[in-house]
Short mmCIF file of C-alpha atoms in Angstrom, two decimals:
data_model
loop_
_atom_site.label_atom_id
_atom_site.label_comp_id
_atom_site.label_asym_id
_atom_site.label_seq_id
_atom_site.Cartn_x
_atom_site.Cartn_y
_atom_site.Cartn_z
CA UNK A 111 110.99 68.90 114.73
CA UNK A 112 107.68 70.16 113.42
CA UNK A 113 107.70 70.51 109.61
CA UNK A 114 103.85 70.42 108.97
CA UNK A 115 101.14 72.79 109.56
CA UNK A 116 98.68 72.76 112.40
CA UNK A 117 95.88 71.67 110.41
CA UNK A 118 97.88 68.97 108.38
CA UNK A 119 96.98 65.30 108.79
CA UNK A 120 99.08 62.30 108.17
CA UNK A 121 98.48 58.66 108.16
CA UNK A 122 101.18 56.07 107.54
CA UNK A 123 101.88 52.43 106.65
CA UNK A 124 99.20 49.86 107.59
CA UNK A 125 96.75 52.58 108.71
CA UNK A 126 97.03 54.34 105.37
CA UNK A 127 96.46 51.11 103.52
CA UNK A 128 93.41 50.22 105.70
CA UNK A 129 92.01 53.72 105.28
CA UNK A 130 92.34 53.64 101.39
CA UNK A 131 90.97 49.99 100.96
CA UNK A 132 88.10 50.83 103.15
CA UNK A 133 87.25 53.90 101.13
CA UNK A 134 87.48 51.87 97.91
CA UNK A 135 85.44 49.00 99.22
CA UNK A 136 82.66 51.43 100.27
CA UNK A 137 82.30 52.52 96.72
CA UNK A 138 82.23 49.02 95.36
CA UNK A 139 79.65 48.00 97.94
CA UNK A 140 77.58 50.78 96.97
CA UNK A 141 76.82 49.50 93.47
CA UNK A 142 77.16 45.56 93.94
CA UNK A 143 73.46 45.29 94.47
CA UNK A 144 72.66 46.72 91.01
CA UNK A 145 74.57 43.92 89.19
CA UNK A 146 72.84 41.54 86.79
CA UNK A 147 69.45 40.89 85.55
CA UNK A 148 68.07 40.68 88.90
CA UNK A 149 69.88 43.76 90.22
CA UNK A 150 68.13 46.46 92.29
CA UNK A 151 67.78 50.11 91.55
CA UNK A 152 69.10 53.24 93.36
CA UNK A 153 67.16 56.46 94.16
CA UNK A 154 69.36 59.36 94.03
CA UNK A 155 68.20 62.81 95.22
CA UNK A 156 70.51 65.72 94.51
CA UNK A 157 70.88 68.95 96.37
CA UNK A 158 68.20 70.52 94.20
CA UNK A 159 65.71 67.87 94.93
CA UNK A 160 65.93 66.18 91.51
CA UNK A 161 65.35 62.50 91.58
CA UNK A 162 67.20 59.84 89.59
CA UNK A 163 66.25 56.18 89.63
CA UNK A 164 68.71 53.88 88.11
CA UNK A 165 70.94 50.86 88.28
CA UNK A 166 73.58 52.18 85.90
CA UNK A 167 76.83 51.98 87.71
CA UNK A 168 78.50 55.17 86.40
CA UNK A 169 75.32 57.16 86.87
CA UNK A 170 75.13 56.12 90.49
CA UNK A 171 78.71 56.89 91.30
CA UNK A 172 78.49 60.25 89.30
CA UNK A 173 75.44 61.35 91.21
CA UNK A 174 76.70 60.39 94.61
CA UNK A 175 78.18 63.10 96.75
CA UNK A 176 81.61 61.21 97.22
CA UNK A 177 83.85 63.36 99.36
CA UNK A 178 87.05 61.10 99.56
CA UNK A 179 90.05 61.06 97.49
CA UNK A 180 90.54 57.33 97.40
CA UNK A 181 86.91 56.83 96.53
CA UNK A 182 87.14 59.32 93.78
CA UNK A 183 89.91 57.23 92.22
CA UNK A 184 87.51 54.21 92.12
CA UNK A 185 84.79 56.27 90.37
CA UNK A 186 87.28 57.07 87.85
CA UNK A 187 87.43 53.35 86.97
CA UNK A 188 83.70 53.49 86.19
CA UNK A 189 84.08 56.66 84.17
CA UNK A 190 86.88 55.18 82.13
CA UNK A 191 84.99 51.94 81.54
CA UNK A 192 82.01 53.93 80.46
CA UNK A 193 83.99 55.99 77.97
CA UNK A 194 86.07 53.12 76.53
CA UNK A 195 83.46 50.35 76.40
CA UNK A 196 80.09 51.80 77.31
CA UNK A 197 79.19 49.10 79.62
CA UNK A 198 80.52 46.95 82.34
CA UNK A 199 81.04 49.79 84.95
CA UNK A 200 79.48 48.00 87.75
CA UNK A 201 81.67 44.92 87.13
CA UNK A 202 84.86 46.92 86.88
CA UNK A 203 84.24 48.70 90.27
CA UNK A 204 82.92 45.61 92.04
CA UNK A 205 86.07 43.61 90.99
CA UNK A 206 88.33 46.45 91.98
CA UNK A 207 86.76 46.40 95.50
CA UNK A 208 87.14 42.66 95.86
CA UNK A 209 90.75 42.78 94.56
CA UNK A 210 91.48 45.25 97.36
CA UNK A 211 89.69 43.03 99.88
CA UNK A 212 91.74 40.00 99.08
CA UNK A 213 94.84 42.11 98.89
CA UNK A 214 94.10 43.23 102.51
CA UNK A 215 94.25 39.56 103.58
CA UNK A 216 97.66 39.16 101.80
CA UNK A 217 98.93 42.23 103.56
CA UNK A 218 97.82 40.95 106.89
CA UNK A 219 100.03 37.86 106.17
CA UNK A 220 102.94 40.19 105.99
CA UNK A 221 103.10 40.07 102.24
CA UNK A 222 104.63 43.28 100.86
CA UNK A 223 102.42 45.32 98.59
CA UNK A 224 104.95 45.42 95.86
CA UNK A 225 104.59 41.61 95.57
CA UNK A 226 100.71 41.89 95.58
CA UNK A 227 100.69 44.55 92.81
CA UNK A 228 103.29 42.69 90.71
CA UNK A 229 101.04 39.47 91.10
CA UNK A 230 97.86 41.52 90.09
CA UNK A 231 99.75 42.84 87.08
CA UNK A 232 100.77 39.44 85.93
CA UNK A 233 97.27 38.12 86.45
CA UNK A 234 95.71 41.05 84.63
CA UNK A 235 97.98 40.60 81.62
CA UNK A 236 97.38 36.81 81.58
CA UNK A 237 93.55 37.16 81.97
CA UNK A 238 93.37 39.52 78.96
CA UNK A 239 95.42 37.17 76.77
CA UNK A 240 93.11 34.43 77.72
CA UNK A 241 89.99 36.72 76.93
CA UNK A 242 91.40 37.04 73.33
CA UNK A 243 91.86 33.16 73.03
CA UNK A 244 88.24 32.33 74.34
CA UNK A 245 86.57 35.07 72.45
CA UNK A 246 84.60 34.16 69.31
CA UNK A 247 84.70 36.18 66.14
CA UNK A 248 81.53 37.81 64.99
CA UNK A 249 80.68 39.45 61.71
CA UNK A 250 79.12 42.91 61.50
CA UNK A 251 76.35 41.34 59.34
CA UNK A 252 75.48 38.73 62.12
CA UNK A 253 72.40 40.44 63.19
CA UNK A 254 71.26 37.67 65.55
CA UNK A 255 74.46 37.76 67.59
CA UNK A 256 74.43 41.56 67.65
CA UNK A 257 70.82 41.48 68.94
CA UNK A 258 71.98 39.06 71.73
CA UNK A 259 74.59 41.43 72.79
CA UNK A 260 72.20 44.39 72.94
CA UNK A 261 69.64 42.33 74.82
CA UNK A 262 72.32 41.01 77.30
CA UNK A 263 73.31 44.73 78.01
CA UNK A 264 69.64 45.81 78.42
CA UNK A 265 68.62 42.96 80.77
CA UNK A 266 68.11 44.21 84.35
CA UNK A 267 67.59 47.89 83.20
CA UNK A 268 64.67 50.00 82.26
CA UNK A 269 64.79 48.77 78.62
CA UNK A 270 64.32 44.99 79.61
CA UNK A 271 60.63 44.81 79.18
CA UNK A 272 60.63 45.69 75.48
CA UNK A 273 64.28 44.35 74.97
CA UNK A 274 63.52 42.29 71.89
CA UNK A 275 62.12 45.24 70.02
CA UNK A 276 64.57 47.69 71.35
CA UNK A 277 67.65 45.43 70.39
CA UNK A 278 66.37 45.19 66.98
CA UNK A 279 66.15 49.01 66.62
CA UNK A 280 69.71 49.20 68.17
CA UNK A 281 71.28 46.76 65.84
CA UNK A 282 69.60 48.32 62.70
CA UNK A 283 70.68 51.84 63.81
CA UNK A 284 74.43 50.73 64.45
CA UNK A 285 74.46 48.86 61.03
CA UNK A 286 72.89 52.07 59.60
CA UNK A 287 76.07 54.23 60.61
CA UNK A 288 78.78 51.52 60.14
CA UNK A 289 81.31 51.96 57.19
CA UNK A 290 83.97 49.77 56.00
CA UNK A 291 87.44 51.05 56.13
CA UNK A 292 90.14 50.66 53.40
CA UNK A 293 91.85 48.19 55.48
CA UNK A 294 88.81 46.05 55.80
CA UNK A 295 87.87 46.87 59.41
CA UNK A 296 84.53 48.44 60.38
CA UNK A 297 84.18 51.86 61.83
CA UNK A 298 80.85 52.93 63.67
CA UNK A 299 80.23 56.56 63.48
CA UNK A 300 78.03 57.28 66.40
CA UNK A 301 78.00 60.98 65.63
CA UNK A 302 75.55 59.99 62.90
CA UNK A 303 73.16 58.48 65.40
CA UNK A 304 70.95 60.48 67.56
CA UNK A 305 68.43 59.73 70.36
CA UNK A 306 65.27 61.63 70.71
CA UNK A 307 63.09 60.95 73.77
CA UNK A 308 59.26 61.51 74.26
CA UNK A 309 56.88 60.64 77.05
CA UNK A 310 53.25 59.51 76.85
CA UNK A 311 53.74 56.10 75.07
CA UNK A 312 55.12 52.64 75.87
CA UNK A 313 58.70 51.78 74.88
CA UNK A 314 57.43 49.29 72.51
CA UNK A 315 56.27 52.13 70.12
CA UNK A 316 59.84 53.38 69.88
CA UNK A 317 61.05 53.73 66.16
CA UNK A 318 64.08 54.10 64.05
CA UNK A 319 64.02 56.81 61.56
CA UNK A 320 66.21 57.57 58.63
CA UNK A 321 67.25 61.12 59.01
CA UNK A 322 66.63 63.72 61.79
CA UNK A 323 63.78 64.39 64.26
CA UNK A 324 63.46 68.21 65.09
CA UNK A 325 61.35 68.96 68.13
CA UNK A 326 60.20 72.45 66.99
CA UNK A 327 57.27 74.15 65.59
CA UNK A 328 56.96 76.56 62.44
CA UNK A 329 57.46 80.17 63.38
CA UNK A 330 54.30 81.08 61.53
CA UNK A 331 51.03 79.22 61.26
CA UNK A 332 50.66 79.92 57.69
CA UNK A 333 53.77 78.11 56.60
CA UNK A 334 53.76 74.94 54.71
CA UNK A 335 55.06 71.97 56.68
CA UNK A 336 55.51 69.10 54.27
CA UNK A 337 57.85 68.86 51.28
CA UNK A 338 58.73 66.03 49.13
CA UNK A 339 61.94 67.49 47.77
CA UNK A 340 62.87 70.69 49.56
CA UNK A 341 65.89 72.83 49.31
CA UNK A 342 67.02 73.30 52.87
CA UNK A 343 69.13 75.97 54.33
CA UNK A 344 70.87 75.61 57.75
CA UNK A 345 71.56 78.96 59.25
CA UNK A 346 73.39 80.24 62.23
CA UNK A 347 72.70 83.93 61.81
CA UNK A 348 69.70 85.80 63.11
CA UNK A 349 67.06 86.97 60.65
CA UNK A 350 66.56 90.04 62.76
CA UNK A 351 67.43 93.75 62.69
CA UNK A 352 70.84 94.27 63.19
CA UNK A 353 71.71 95.99 66.52
CA UNK A 354 74.65 98.26 67.43
CA UNK A 355 77.54 96.90 69.50
CA UNK A 356 77.21 99.76 71.84
CA UNK A 357 74.30 101.44 73.67
CA UNK A 358 72.71 104.03 71.29
CA UNK A 359 70.05 106.66 71.59
CA UNK A 360 67.87 107.88 68.75
CA UNK A 361 66.27 111.50 69.03
CA UNK A 362 62.92 111.67 66.99
CA UNK A 363 61.34 115.17 66.42
CA UNK A 364 58.45 114.25 64.42
CA UNK A 365 56.14 111.10 63.58
CA UNK A 366 57.64 111.07 60.03
CA UNK A 367 61.02 110.38 61.45
CA UNK A 368 59.75 107.62 63.54
CA UNK A 369 58.05 106.04 60.40
CA UNK A 370 61.32 106.42 58.44
CA UNK A 371 63.07 104.63 61.20
CA UNK A 372 60.60 101.80 61.27
CA UNK A 373 60.47 101.59 57.47
CA UNK A 374 64.27 101.20 57.60
CA UNK A 375 64.09 98.23 59.94
CA UNK A 376 61.35 96.80 57.90
CA UNK A 377 63.56 97.18 54.71
CA UNK A 378 66.47 95.44 56.40
CA UNK A 379 64.20 92.46 57.25
CA UNK A 380 62.91 92.44 53.69
CA UNK A 381 66.28 92.22 52.26
CA UNK A 382 67.37 89.41 54.44
CA UNK A 383 64.22 87.46 53.35
CA UNK A 384 65.03 88.41 49.82
CA UNK A 385 68.32 86.83 50.15
CA UNK A 386 66.92 83.49 51.17
CA UNK A 387 64.30 83.58 48.39
CA UNK A 388 66.99 84.31 45.81
CA UNK A 389 68.93 81.35 47.08
CA UNK A 390 66.08 79.06 46.30
CA UNK A 391 65.57 77.71 49.79
CA UNK A 392 62.11 76.20 50.74
CA UNK A 393 62.95 75.44 54.35
CA UNK A 394 65.14 77.28 56.89
CA UNK A 395 66.41 75.87 60.08
CA UNK A 396 68.00 78.77 62.07
CA UNK A 397 69.86 78.49 65.31
CA UNK A 398 69.26 82.10 66.08
CA UNK A 399 66.09 84.17 66.30
CA UNK A 400 63.65 85.16 63.47
CA UNK A 401 62.04 88.49 63.80
CA UNK A 402 58.11 88.60 63.60
CA UNK A 403 58.17 90.76 60.54
CA UNK A 404 60.58 88.38 58.86
CA UNK A 405 58.30 85.52 59.84
CA UNK A 406 55.39 87.34 58.03
CA UNK A 407 57.58 87.72 54.84
CA UNK A 408 58.77 84.04 54.78
CA UNK A 409 55.25 82.81 55.29
CA UNK A 410 54.20 84.98 52.10
CA UNK A 411 56.95 83.45 50.15
CA UNK A 412 55.87 79.84 51.14
CA UNK A 413 59.08 79.18 53.00
CA UNK A 414 59.04 77.00 56.07
CA UNK A 415 61.34 78.50 58.84
CA UNK A 416 62.23 77.02 62.34
CA UNK A 417 63.99 79.17 64.89
CA UNK A 418 65.96 78.55 68.05
CA UNK A 419 67.12 75.20 66.56
CA UNK A 420 69.41 73.40 68.84
CA UNK A 421 73.13 73.57 68.14
CA UNK A 422 73.36 69.61 68.40
CA UNK A 423 70.27 69.53 66.06
CA UNK A 424 71.77 71.68 63.53
CA UNK A 425 75.00 69.79 63.59
CA UNK A 426 73.13 66.57 63.18
CA UNK A 427 71.26 68.02 60.08
CA UNK A 428 74.48 68.88 58.56
CA UNK A 429 75.43 65.23 58.68
CA UNK A 430 72.03 64.00 57.50
CA UNK A 431 71.73 66.46 54.51
CA UNK A 432 75.47 66.77 53.85
CA UNK A 433 75.06 70.50 53.79
CA UNK A 434 77.26 73.26 55.23
CA UNK A 435 75.93 75.57 58.16
CA UNK A 436 75.84 79.14 56.89
CA UNK A 437 77.12 81.71 59.33
CA UNK A 438 76.63 84.88 57.22
CA UNK A 439 73.33 85.29 55.49
CA UNK A 440 74.70 88.00 53.06
CA UNK A 441 76.93 85.24 51.48
CA UNK A 442 74.23 82.57 51.08
CA UNK A 443 74.01 80.85 47.53
CA UNK A 444 72.16 77.92 46.08
CA UNK A 445 75.39 75.98 46.51
CA UNK A 446 74.64 76.23 50.32
CA UNK A 447 71.41 74.40 50.06
CA UNK A 448 70.69 70.68 50.57
CA UNK A 449 67.87 68.53 49.14
CA UNK A 450 65.74 66.59 51.23
CA UNK A 451 62.10 65.57 52.43
CA UNK A 452 60.26 67.29 55.30
CA UNK A 453 57.35 65.73 57.02
CA UNK A 454 55.31 67.17 59.94
CA UNK A 455 53.77 65.14 62.78
CA UNK A 456 51.28 67.44 64.29
CA UNK A 457 50.34 65.04 67.03
CA UNK A 458 53.82 64.78 68.35
CA UNK A 459 54.86 68.38 67.17
CA UNK A 460 57.87 66.98 65.40
CA UNK A 461 59.51 67.46 61.97
CA UNK A 462 60.95 64.32 60.28
CA UNK A 463 63.88 65.46 57.95
CA UNK A 464 65.51 62.97 55.47
CA UNK A 465 68.27 63.71 53.13
CA UNK A 466 68.53 62.12 49.55
CA UNK A 467 71.53 60.22 50.78
CA UNK A 468 70.80 60.16 54.48
CA UNK A 469 74.07 59.89 56.56
CA UNK A 470 72.31 59.66 59.89
CA UNK A 471 69.51 57.90 61.77
CA UNK A 472 67.52 58.88 64.75
CA UNK A 473 66.24 56.48 67.39
CA UNK A 474 62.86 57.84 68.64
CA UNK A 475 62.34 56.40 72.25
CA UNK A 476 59.06 56.53 74.02
CA UNK A 477 58.50 56.02 77.81
CA UNK A 478 55.35 56.46 80.06
CA UNK A 479 57.10 59.11 82.35
CA UNK A 480 60.11 61.31 82.51
CA UNK A 481 61.90 58.85 85.06
CA UNK A 482 61.07 55.93 82.82
CA UNK A 483 62.32 57.43 79.64
CA UNK A 484 65.41 58.81 81.29
CA UNK A 485 66.37 55.28 82.49
CA UNK A 486 65.43 53.72 79.14
CA UNK A 487 67.69 56.22 77.56
CA UNK A 488 70.52 55.20 79.71
CA UNK A 489 69.98 51.43 78.89
CA UNK A 490 69.77 52.22 75.32
CA UNK A 491 72.92 54.29 75.22
CA UNK A 492 74.80 51.33 76.86
CA UNK A 493 73.34 48.95 74.37
CA UNK A 494 74.38 51.20 71.54
CA UNK A 495 77.97 51.43 72.90
CA UNK A 496 78.40 47.66 73.32
CA UNK A 497 77.08 46.82 69.96
CA UNK A 498 79.27 49.50 68.42
CA UNK A 499 82.14 48.13 70.19
CA UNK A 500 81.33 44.57 69.12
CA UNK A 501 81.06 45.58 65.36
CA UNK A 502 84.44 47.43 65.62
CA UNK A 503 86.12 44.98 67.71
CA UNK A 504 84.59 41.77 66.23
CA UNK A 505 84.75 39.66 69.27
CA UNK A 506 82.14 38.32 71.84
CA UNK A 507 82.25 36.21 74.98
CA UNK A 508 79.87 34.07 76.97
CA UNK A 509 78.03 35.91 79.57
CA UNK A 510 76.25 34.99 82.84
CA UNK A 511 79.59 34.77 84.84
CA UNK A 512 80.93 32.09 82.58
CA UNK A 513 83.99 34.09 81.40
CA UNK A 514 84.95 35.05 84.85
CA UNK A 515 84.82 31.33 86.12
CA UNK A 516 86.82 30.33 83.03
CA UNK A 517 89.47 32.92 83.53
CA UNK A 518 89.65 32.11 87.26
CA UNK A 519 90.29 28.63 86.55
CA UNK A 520 93.01 29.43 83.81
CA UNK A 521 94.64 31.90 86.30
CA UNK A 522 94.91 29.22 88.95
CA UNK A 523 96.69 26.95 86.62
CA UNK A 524 98.87 29.89 85.61
CA UNK A 525 99.72 30.65 89.18
CA UNK A 526 101.62 27.34 89.51
CA UNK A 527 104.11 28.67 87.04
CA UNK A 528 104.58 31.89 89.04
CA UNK A 529 107.38 31.90 91.57
CA UNK A 530 107.49 33.76 94.97
CA UNK A 531 104.77 35.35 96.82
CA UNK A 532 103.33 36.77 93.52
CA UNK A 533 101.71 33.41 93.11
CA UNK A 534 99.38 34.14 96.03
CA UNK A 535 98.36 37.41 94.35
CA UNK A 536 97.52 35.72 91.21
CA UNK A 537 95.25 33.38 93.03
CA UNK A 538 93.88 36.20 94.89
CA UNK A 539 93.03 37.81 91.48
CA UNK A 540 91.27 34.62 90.27
CA UNK A 541 89.10 34.49 93.49
CA UNK A 542 88.29 38.33 92.85
CA UNK A 543 87.01 37.61 89.25
CA UNK A 544 84.58 34.87 90.79
CA UNK A 545 82.90 37.67 92.64
CA UNK A 546 80.81 38.45 89.61
CA UNK A 547 78.88 35.08 89.42
CA UNK A 548 78.67 35.21 92.98
CA UNK A 549 77.01 38.60 93.09
CA UNK A 550 74.76 37.70 90.14
CA UNK A 551 73.45 34.71 92.26
CA UNK A 552 73.07 36.73 95.47
CA UNK A 553 71.04 39.60 93.64
CA UNK A 554 68.73 36.78 92.26
CA UNK A 555 68.16 35.38 95.77
CA UNK A 556 70.00 32.17 94.89
CA UNK A 557 72.63 30.19 96.90
CA UNK A 558 76.03 31.67 95.64
CA UNK A 559 78.14 28.97 97.13
CA UNK A 560 76.44 25.95 95.53
CA UNK A 561 76.11 27.71 92.14
CA UNK A 562 79.89 28.67 92.14
CA UNK A 563 80.74 25.05 92.91
CA UNK A 564 78.53 23.97 90.08
CA UNK A 565 80.07 26.39 87.75
CA UNK A 566 83.52 25.47 88.59
CA UNK A 567 82.70 21.70 88.04
CA UNK A 568 81.26 22.45 84.54
CA UNK A 569 84.31 24.54 83.60
CA UNK A 570 86.73 21.89 84.89
CA UNK A 571 84.86 19.45 82.67
CA UNK A 572 85.71 21.60 79.71
CA UNK A 573 82.43 23.66 79.29
CA UNK A 574 83.81 27.04 78.73
CA UNK A 575 80.31 28.65 77.96
CA UNK A 576 78.79 27.35 81.42
CA UNK A 577 77.23 30.36 82.96
CA UNK A 578 74.46 31.13 85.36
CA UNK A 579 70.64 31.58 84.37
CA UNK A 580 69.44 33.69 87.15
CA UNK A 581 65.90 33.24 86.19
CA UNK A 582 65.95 29.40 86.59
CA UNK A 583 68.92 29.15 89.03
CA UNK A 584 70.56 26.68 86.67
CA UNK A 585 73.99 26.41 85.15
CA UNK A 586 73.65 26.37 81.38
CA UNK A 587 75.49 27.21 77.94
CA UNK A 588 75.12 30.92 77.92
CA UNK A 589 76.08 31.32 74.21
CA UNK A 590 73.19 29.09 73.32
CA UNK A 591 70.94 30.99 75.61
CA UNK A 592 71.87 34.28 73.78
CA UNK A 593 73.64 35.72 76.79
CA UNK A 594 76.77 37.12 75.26
CA UNK A 595 79.07 40.14 76.06
CA UNK A 596 81.71 42.15 74.06
CA UNK A 597 85.31 41.08 74.58
CA UNK A 598 86.57 44.60 74.64
CA UNK A 599 84.38 45.63 77.51
CA UNK A 600 85.70 42.60 79.54
CA UNK A 601 89.24 43.35 78.70
CA UNK A 602 88.91 47.06 79.71
CA UNK A 603 87.10 45.92 83.05
CA UNK A 604 89.80 43.84 84.12
CA UNK A 605 92.68 46.13 83.27
CA UNK A 606 90.90 49.16 84.93
CA UNK A 607 90.17 47.00 88.15
CA UNK A 608 93.74 45.95 88.37
CA UNK A 609 95.36 49.27 87.76
CA UNK A 610 93.06 50.99 90.24
CA UNK A 611 93.76 48.42 92.75
CA UNK A 612 97.46 48.57 92.36
CA UNK A 613 97.31 52.37 92.62
CA UNK A 614 95.69 52.19 95.94
CA UNK A 615 97.83 49.52 97.36
CA UNK A 616 101.04 51.31 96.47
CA UNK A 617 100.20 54.33 98.74
CA UNK A 618 101.72 53.93 102.16
CA UNK A 619 101.48 57.55 103.31
CA UNK A 620 98.84 60.11 103.10
CA UNK A 621 99.66 63.63 103.90
CA UNK A 622 96.69 66.07 103.82
CA UNK A 623 97.01 69.83 104.16
CA UNK A 624 93.63 69.97 105.91
CA UNK A 625 90.54 67.72 106.11
CA UNK A 626 91.02 64.61 103.83
CA UNK A 627 88.22 65.51 101.42
CA UNK A 628 87.98 66.45 97.70
CA UNK A 629 85.46 69.41 98.37
CA UNK A 630 87.26 71.39 100.96
CA UNK A 631 84.21 71.37 103.22
CA UNK A 632 84.72 71.94 106.93
CA UNK A 633 82.98 68.79 107.88
CA UNK A 634 83.69 67.30 111.34
CA UNK A 635 86.42 64.73 111.28
CA UNK A 636 85.16 61.14 110.77
CA UNK A 637 86.74 58.41 112.85
CA UNK A 638 88.90 56.80 110.22
CA UNK A 639 91.99 54.67 110.93
CA UNK A 640 95.14 56.57 111.99
CA UNK A 641 93.48 59.05 114.38
CA UNK A 642 91.02 61.39 113.01
CA UNK A 643 91.45 61.46 109.15
CA UNK A 644 88.35 62.93 107.71
CA UNK A 645 86.77 62.54 104.32
CA UNK A 646 84.84 59.32 104.95
CA UNK A 647 82.14 61.40 106.62
CA UNK A 648 80.45 63.94 104.46
CA UNK A 649 80.00 62.15 101.18
CA UNK A 650 80.79 58.48 101.95
CA UNK A 651 78.79 58.19 105.23
CA UNK A 652 75.43 57.58 103.53
CA UNK A 653 76.85 55.01 101.31
CA UNK A 654 77.00 52.13 103.60
#
């Protein structure tokens, strides 16, 4: 009996599991070489010819043209990790791929997927409990530890060459937007932190500014540009002649009528400017347009005006100045104004705006070229996220693969207390975590087997902080070396990897209405397990 359409495809049982595992591992393999201080970069060219050069895991996976439903599930692991922790995306995806590889070995031994997924769940729960036990508490005022967290995040990325100076900026920026809640916890308000990028200088010249940076010019050359104490108006209403909502036509029979029409427009603009003058404003940041005649009047009144201010800049100015955004110029009053200082940098064509009690800071990043500054910004964003997480969470872990080896050791001890076939899955989970130090060593051109043996020996001897120094090829105390990570990111990576692996393993039947792809393209079917299942072709083919 035929119950499916002609174009429908179906893969069952072992073939479906092999298909899914292969797709997920392909994604993990694509980013493995980017892991660690010695990780390599990827060049990604989109359909428009735009080039992105990065070793940021989530950026690579988002830019790749992945056309496979299972692979998309693994990409979600990276996106979730980025959203929740800000860093550790490559680790999360790599561990998920390794979990599925080891699970495949268990499946070939006729261990049921349910036993494997249960074992992985038990291992994930236990590993996260152990993370909390191993983690060291850190105070939000502990600048040195926070700098180490930032430097560890930036190592191996575009920000590495100037990581000491940039880490100092990142920590100061986070501390500048951190407030203590009533219950004693610390809250980092990243909405009050803005990053502005510029090219033409080295990264070492980057600076942290108290207030906002506006990349705009005055609308009129005769306007003043510097104020020590200015009344500032934030406006989301055009200073232009009001236009009718429908198409209109005006019949003019004489030059006098034309002049009357022009005079009326000029009067409207004059009235709008008068409203601004009467409010007492010295500076106007307008999100909409400003008519040429209005620019002239504003300049005559000695008022600085900036038009087409970006919406994001206007919202940030609202935080910096603690001022409302006025949406109707007719209702503006002196109460709508904020007090702050304005300084003009003619060389960079920037305005520096600072409020009396500034509620925001701006990180001004420099890079030699657009590609450099883009990668620098990605690295700084990750550093900001992990430092913010560390301040909020208050826990750190040893880096350099130390925590993975320690967790693997403890999981193997825990496996002895697990009955049934789940014990093998717990041991497989432990083996999967050790992928991180192995890949760190491989990407640095070191012998991963020998170093893993040395790491295990150090941890068996009780050295919880023993990790890999990829620059010397030695095992050392990573906490003393300043290589530390945030505990929350590690917990999230373990949880995401385990859940993604379990989700894939529980699938034993794939039924597709047509070609197995997420884009719906009519690509030729790729030779996947199970007789012609497509989807590994179009987007995944170029990954391997």
